[in-house]
Structures are given as C-alpha cells and as structure tokens.
Amino acid sequence: MESTPADVRDAIAFLCKNKGFTDERLATRSALVNVLGGPGTTSEVLRERFVAAINAIGGPTAEILGDSLCLTERTWEVNSLHERRRIHGLLQDPPIQPEAVADRAESAIDELVTVLVSGRYPKSPIPTRIAESHSGVAIYGMGIHVIVRDRRHEETRYRFQMVGLTDGVDFFRIDTRNPDAPRLLSEDFSLRMELYEGGQQLQFWPEQPMMRGRSYDLRYFIRNAARDERTLTGEWMAFHEPTRFATFTATFISEQPQTVWRVDRLTDIAAPGQPTRDTILQVDEKQSVRTEFSDLYGGLYSGIAWDW
C-alpha cells in the first residue's frame, strides 16, 4: 500500500475541480479508490460509499462538500468550481463570497479524509462498520519488513501512517516483548520506553499533541542488538487497533525457508496456522515475499510465517 492520507486528500481536491465528481474521474485517483473498496469494486459501489461517507458527516460540512463536488441537484450541470462556490455562498445566511466558501471547503475536505481513512461510516450499500479506535488515531497504513539472515532475526522496519481522530493525543504507544530499543527514522517524533516484567511499552511522542484530521508518518526500525540466536519462524502480530491497510514483507539472506504462508486473522491459539493452497506465498527473485491485508482489528493475528 503506497498511498497516504495526503494522497486521499489530493484526490478529493482534484474531484472538486472542473466537472466535479464523476465515475471516470474517480477511477484515475487510486488512493481514493483504495479506501473505498479497491480497484475490483464497481463504480456504482465506489460512488455510493463516497456519498455515504459525506452523509455520515452531515450538516453544513456535508452540504459544502456536496456542492463543491457537484453532487447536489443544484450543481449537477455546473462545470465550474468557482461557480459552484458562488451558488453555495449565496444560499448562506448571510451570503458569503466564493473565497470564504473555499476556506470552509478546505476544512470540510480534511473532515472527509478523516472519515474515509478511518472507515468510520456505513459503507453503503454494504452497511458494515469496523471497530473504532481507542487510541485517538486511525491507522490508515502499516508496513512491517523483517530481514532474516541465516534463519535468525537481523532487523525489522516499521511504518505507521496515522490520522488523528481527536485533539490533544500526546503519544502513540505499542506494547512489545522485544527487548531491543527502536531507532527512530521520523524526525518529528521522540521515543520513551516503559518496562514491563515481560516486555516494554514504546511511546512515540510527536513534537505537538496530535490533532484531529492531521496525518502522521511514524517510521522506525529494531535490530537484533541482544544477539538473539533463536531460529525465526515468522513475523505476525495482533491487531487490537483498527488498521485499514497492512503490508508484511520478509527478506531472506543466505538460506531460504522451505515454505512461506499468510497468517490471516487467526487467534493467539491458532496462529500461525498451517500452509494451505490459498495461503502459500512465493519468494521472489530478490529473496523477498510480500503480502497485504485490509481492515484488520479485533485482536486477531495477521502477518507472515515460514518453516525451515
């Protein structure tokens, strides 16, 4: 998953211009298509989900989005964004200028991005909701890349793409049994650690408390500094916080495993499961294997496993 919340925002801004929202124009914005269901989803479903996300916001914010995107009856035949803003402004009490409408639309787009990337809206015409986050952020994208050398863990690289769901969240935390200290790659975060008896809590503090609608890109890596010599047989984790998209990659240096497979939403007792025809993964010419997931939550385990 290569797109970011900023890409989703750019896609919405693009759809506000000129003719506004059309199925054809939406199809060219892959970041937005991905959060609405992916490239295999029909245009009718993509449109209904997009409108459902706007309607979930409601009120003046939904109204200004509808007019800006050419989704309201009064703007259907208006092919100019400036003219649509003028129409919207005249209907306000008191009336406002198109420039003021544009300022309000910017905030409205931010609100729509938050709803879309968190998945917190009825996904019409399939009325489901994923569980809501308890940490004050929505994890839009997560990437884990583990490097294995001679059957042993060498390094794991992490990336979390998040959007704030509320104002004033001080830090993002992760509990882990790994005793090694992370090394930050994101310059706008600092790290604090609290030790448990069986592991530690990693606390990633942004320069300022997190704010609703703002995007955050956290990157760090952990090396096998403790020189753990145990044979590594996988990289999977429990998803307690809702995660829209997750990618797991494993790179094998020197010896390659006999079999590699997806760990897909298994309980703690069942993980990592057994390889089947539907879950086996192939190592590529770069001695790597990659698999992707969407809408993970509920404390179930997902990732990659292998045997030697």
XYZ file of C-alpha atoms in Angstrom:
308
model
C 0.000 0.000 0.000
C 1.795 3.062 -1.288
C -0.855 5.774 -0.923
C -1.116 8.060 2.119
C -3.869 10.165 3.726
C -2.331 13.130 1.909
C -2.898 11.266 -1.380
C -6.555 10.762 -0.426
C -6.860 14.475 0.280
C -5.266 15.375 -3.052
C -7.727 13.063 -4.802
C -10.729 14.780 -3.206
C -9.335 18.206 -4.078
C -8.896 17.039 -7.675
C -12.512 15.828 -7.820
C -13.748 19.218 -6.646
C -12.299 20.941 -9.717
C -13.844 21.454 -13.135
C -16.681 18.957 -13.677
C -16.530 17.690 -10.126
C -17.091 14.078 -9.127
C -17.659 11.590 -11.933
C -17.052 7.853 -12.041
C -14.452 8.339 -14.763
C -12.510 10.967 -12.827
C -12.657 8.906 -9.622
C -11.167 5.910 -11.445
C -7.980 7.926 -12.054
C -7.451 8.547 -8.292
C -6.107 5.215 -6.997
C -5.603 6.413 -3.406
C -9.304 7.236 -3.064
C -10.395 4.090 -4.888
C -8.341 2.028 -2.427
C -10.082 3.392 0.671
C -13.499 2.957 -0.953
C -13.021 -0.720 -1.734
C -10.149 -1.204 -4.168
C -9.780 -1.455 -7.942
C -12.060 -4.503 -8.152
C -15.040 -2.578 -6.755
C -17.702 -1.434 -9.228
C -18.103 2.275 -9.946
C -21.633 2.182 -8.516
C -20.388 0.877 -5.157
C -17.477 3.334 -5.104
C -19.862 6.229 -5.669
C -22.356 5.047 -3.048
C -19.630 4.600 -0.443
C -18.176 8.027 -1.192
C -21.588 9.670 -0.829
C -22.238 7.627 2.321
C -19.024 8.967 3.862
C -20.141 12.549 3.150
C -23.621 11.894 4.534
C -22.093 10.378 7.679
C -20.603 13.796 8.432
C -23.872 15.606 7.850
C -24.757 19.265 8.439
C -23.074 22.247 6.755
C -19.876 20.240 6.169
C -21.704 17.649 4.066
C -23.546 20.428 2.238
C -20.406 22.277 1.205
C -18.764 19.022 0.119
C -21.780 18.102 -1.976
C -21.791 21.470 -3.730
C -18.014 21.522 -4.242
C -18.003 18.012 -5.716
C -21.018 18.617 -7.976
C -23.076 16.020 -6.112
C -26.109 18.157 -5.266
C -29.060 18.728 -7.590
C -28.400 22.469 -7.766
C -24.832 21.898 -9.024
C -25.240 18.885 -11.314
C -24.973 20.939 -14.501
C -22.364 23.423 -13.199
C -18.929 22.608 -14.600
C -17.016 25.386 -12.802
C -15.872 25.047 -9.197
C -15.877 28.847 -8.788
C -19.497 28.986 -9.926
C -20.477 26.171 -7.568
C -18.849 28.082 -4.732
C -20.774 31.212 -5.737
C -24.057 29.291 -5.673
C -23.249 27.825 -2.266
C -22.252 31.213 -0.873
C -25.486 32.883 -1.969
C -27.508 30.298 -0.047
C -25.807 31.080 3.258
C -27.327 33.398 5.850
C -25.858 35.917 5.489
C -24.435 35.242 1.994
C -20.664 34.795 1.713
C -18.180 35.229 -1.115
C -16.705 32.299 -3.082
C -13.342 32.883 -1.376
C -14.926 32.280 2.031
C -16.623 29.161 0.693
C -13.209 27.916 -0.478
C -11.761 28.357 3.025
C -14.625 26.404 4.575
C -14.294 23.710 1.916
C -10.664 23.108 2.904
C -11.730 22.196 6.449
C -14.582 20.098 5.074
C -12.169 18.091 2.931
C -9.981 17.438 5.985
C -13.030 16.087 7.810
C -13.924 13.823 4.888
C -10.359 12.457 4.741
C -10.571 11.534 8.429
C -13.841 9.663 7.883
C -12.610 7.850 4.766
C -9.220 6.677 6.018
C -10.624 5.517 9.364
C -13.528 3.664 7.729
C -15.895 5.072 10.350
C -19.000 5.339 8.195
C -21.698 2.974 6.893
C -20.157 1.556 3.725
C -23.241 1.734 1.548
C -24.546 -0.475 0.038
C -22.890 -2.903 2.491
C -23.780 -1.343 5.873
C -20.845 -2.500 7.998
C -18.589 -0.639 10.406
C -15.172 -1.704 11.533
C -14.386 -1.340 15.212
C -13.483 2.150 16.368
C -10.042 3.103 17.640
C -9.491 3.676 21.334
C -6.117 5.408 20.966
C -7.274 8.654 19.381
C -5.738 7.873 15.973
C -6.782 5.858 12.943
C -4.071 3.637 11.497
C -4.506 4.062 7.766
C -1.456 2.121 6.621
C 1.055 -0.090 8.376
C 4.139 -1.718 6.887
C 6.437 -4.273 8.512
C 9.586 -5.510 6.767
C 11.611 -8.199 8.545
C 15.121 -9.157 7.420
C 16.266 -12.702 8.229
C 19.898 -13.817 7.931
C 20.826 -17.480 8.365
C 17.462 -18.245 9.984
C 17.902 -15.512 12.613
C 16.316 -12.114 13.008
C 18.543 -9.282 11.830
C 16.274 -6.237 11.548
C 12.606 -5.231 11.358
C 11.465 -1.950 9.805
C 8.155 -0.386 10.792
C 5.964 2.299 9.271
C 2.674 3.603 10.681
C 0.591 6.092 8.685
C -1.992 7.608 11.025
C -4.692 10.273 11.109
C -5.776 11.992 14.315
C -9.346 11.274 15.421
C -9.378 13.757 18.287
C -7.394 16.757 19.501
C -4.705 16.538 22.153
C -3.436 12.939 21.904
C 0.024 13.047 23.486
C 1.608 9.914 22.050
C 1.124 6.681 20.108
C 2.020 3.524 22.033
C 2.943 -0.046 21.149
C 3.471 -2.943 23.580
C 6.160 -5.450 22.626
C 8.072 -8.368 24.092
C 11.149 -7.453 22.061
C 13.869 -6.199 24.462
C 15.748 -4.206 21.810
C 15.330 -0.438 21.651
C 13.928 1.045 18.413
C 15.827 3.598 16.359
C 13.637 6.375 15.036
C 13.690 7.408 11.394
C 10.939 10.037 11.772
C 12.496 13.307 12.938
C 9.190 14.729 14.209
C 8.764 12.014 16.877
C 10.650 11.268 20.079
C 10.737 7.932 21.894
C 10.125 6.983 25.504
C 10.042 3.432 26.864
C 8.377 1.944 29.935
C 9.458 -1.513 31.035
C 7.071 -4.344 31.856
C 8.022 -7.596 33.515
C 7.687 -9.428 30.211
C 8.429 -6.653 27.720
C 8.139 -2.919 27.232
C 5.833 -0.168 26.044
C 7.128 2.032 23.236
C 5.753 5.566 23.378
C 6.176 7.723 20.270
C 5.651 11.413 21.088
C 5.086 13.922 18.259
C 6.506 17.427 18.604
C 2.999 18.697 19.390
C -0.049 16.729 20.617
C -1.863 15.024 17.765
C -4.793 16.881 16.236
C -7.961 15.634 14.567
C -7.612 15.315 10.805
C -3.829 15.722 10.728
C -1.665 12.993 9.173
C 1.335 11.426 10.904
C 4.038 9.205 9.408
C 5.965 7.203 12.005
C 8.996 5.177 10.898
C 11.496 3.238 12.978
C 13.492 0.010 12.965
C 14.664 -2.556 15.505
C 17.902 -4.517 15.134
C 18.817 -7.723 16.884
C 21.092 -5.911 19.310
C 20.546 -8.502 22.037
C 22.026 -11.116 19.664
C 19.061 -13.429 19.978
C 20.229 -16.645 18.304
C 16.821 -18.317 18.156
C 15.562 -19.512 14.774
C 12.928 -17.094 13.465
C 9.793 -18.667 12.023
C 7.610 -15.680 11.221
C 6.512 -12.095 11.710
C 2.886 -11.717 12.756
C 1.069 -9.510 15.217
C -2.300 -8.943 16.869
C -4.333 -6.012 15.568
C -6.101 -4.547 18.577
C -6.421 -1.134 16.922
C -8.319 -0.975 13.596
C -5.903 -0.821 10.662
C -7.183 -0.073 7.161
C -4.221 -1.457 5.196
C -1.245 -3.545 6.326
C 1.708 -4.904 4.373
C 4.135 -7.566 5.616
C 7.430 -8.213 3.823
C 10.155 -10.726 4.665
C 13.614 -10.810 3.068
C 15.789 -13.887 3.489
C 19.580 -13.530 3.289
C 21.506 -16.737 2.706
C 19.215 -19.708 3.461
C 15.606 -19.582 2.281
C 12.715 -21.293 4.078
C 11.013 -24.351 2.643
C 7.504 -22.885 2.872
C 6.118 -19.364 3.459
C 2.453 -18.573 4.129
C -0.005 -15.843 5.154
C -1.211 -15.641 8.719
C -4.672 -14.205 8.151
C -6.842 -13.192 11.123
C -6.074 -16.076 13.477
C -6.480 -16.231 17.240
C -3.495 -16.424 19.563
C -4.014 -20.178 19.938
C -4.366 -20.825 16.192
C -1.524 -18.596 14.945
C 0.464 -19.061 12.799
C -1.665 -21.854 11.368
C -0.616 -24.250 8.629
C 0.164 -23.517 4.973
C -2.628 -24.266 2.519
C -3.095 -23.863 -1.211
C -4.756 -20.491 -0.567
C -2.166 -19.109 1.887
C 1.210 -20.215 0.479
C 3.431 -17.339 -0.697
C 6.276 -17.432 -3.197
C 9.735 -15.946 -2.613
C 10.673 -13.623 -5.498
C 13.972 -13.066 -7.308
C 15.001 -10.569 -4.608
C 14.639 -13.306 -1.994
C 11.635 -11.486 -0.547
C 7.978 -12.262 -0.011
C 5.182 -9.735 0.476
C 1.517 -9.933 1.404
C -1.187 -7.317 2.001
C -4.245 -7.102 4.242
C -7.135 -4.673 4.722
C -9.431 -3.761 7.632
C -7.677 -5.665 10.414
C -8.949 -5.392 14.001
C -10.373 -7.380 16.896
C -7.075 -8.613 18.362
C -6.636 -11.288 15.677
C -3.178 -12.134 14.338
C -2.024 -11.446 10.775
C 1.352 -11.492 9.056
C 3.803 -13.985 7.537
C 5.080 -17.363 8.784
C 7.566 -19.876 7.407
C 9.324 -23.140 8.202
C 12.843 -24.354 7.543
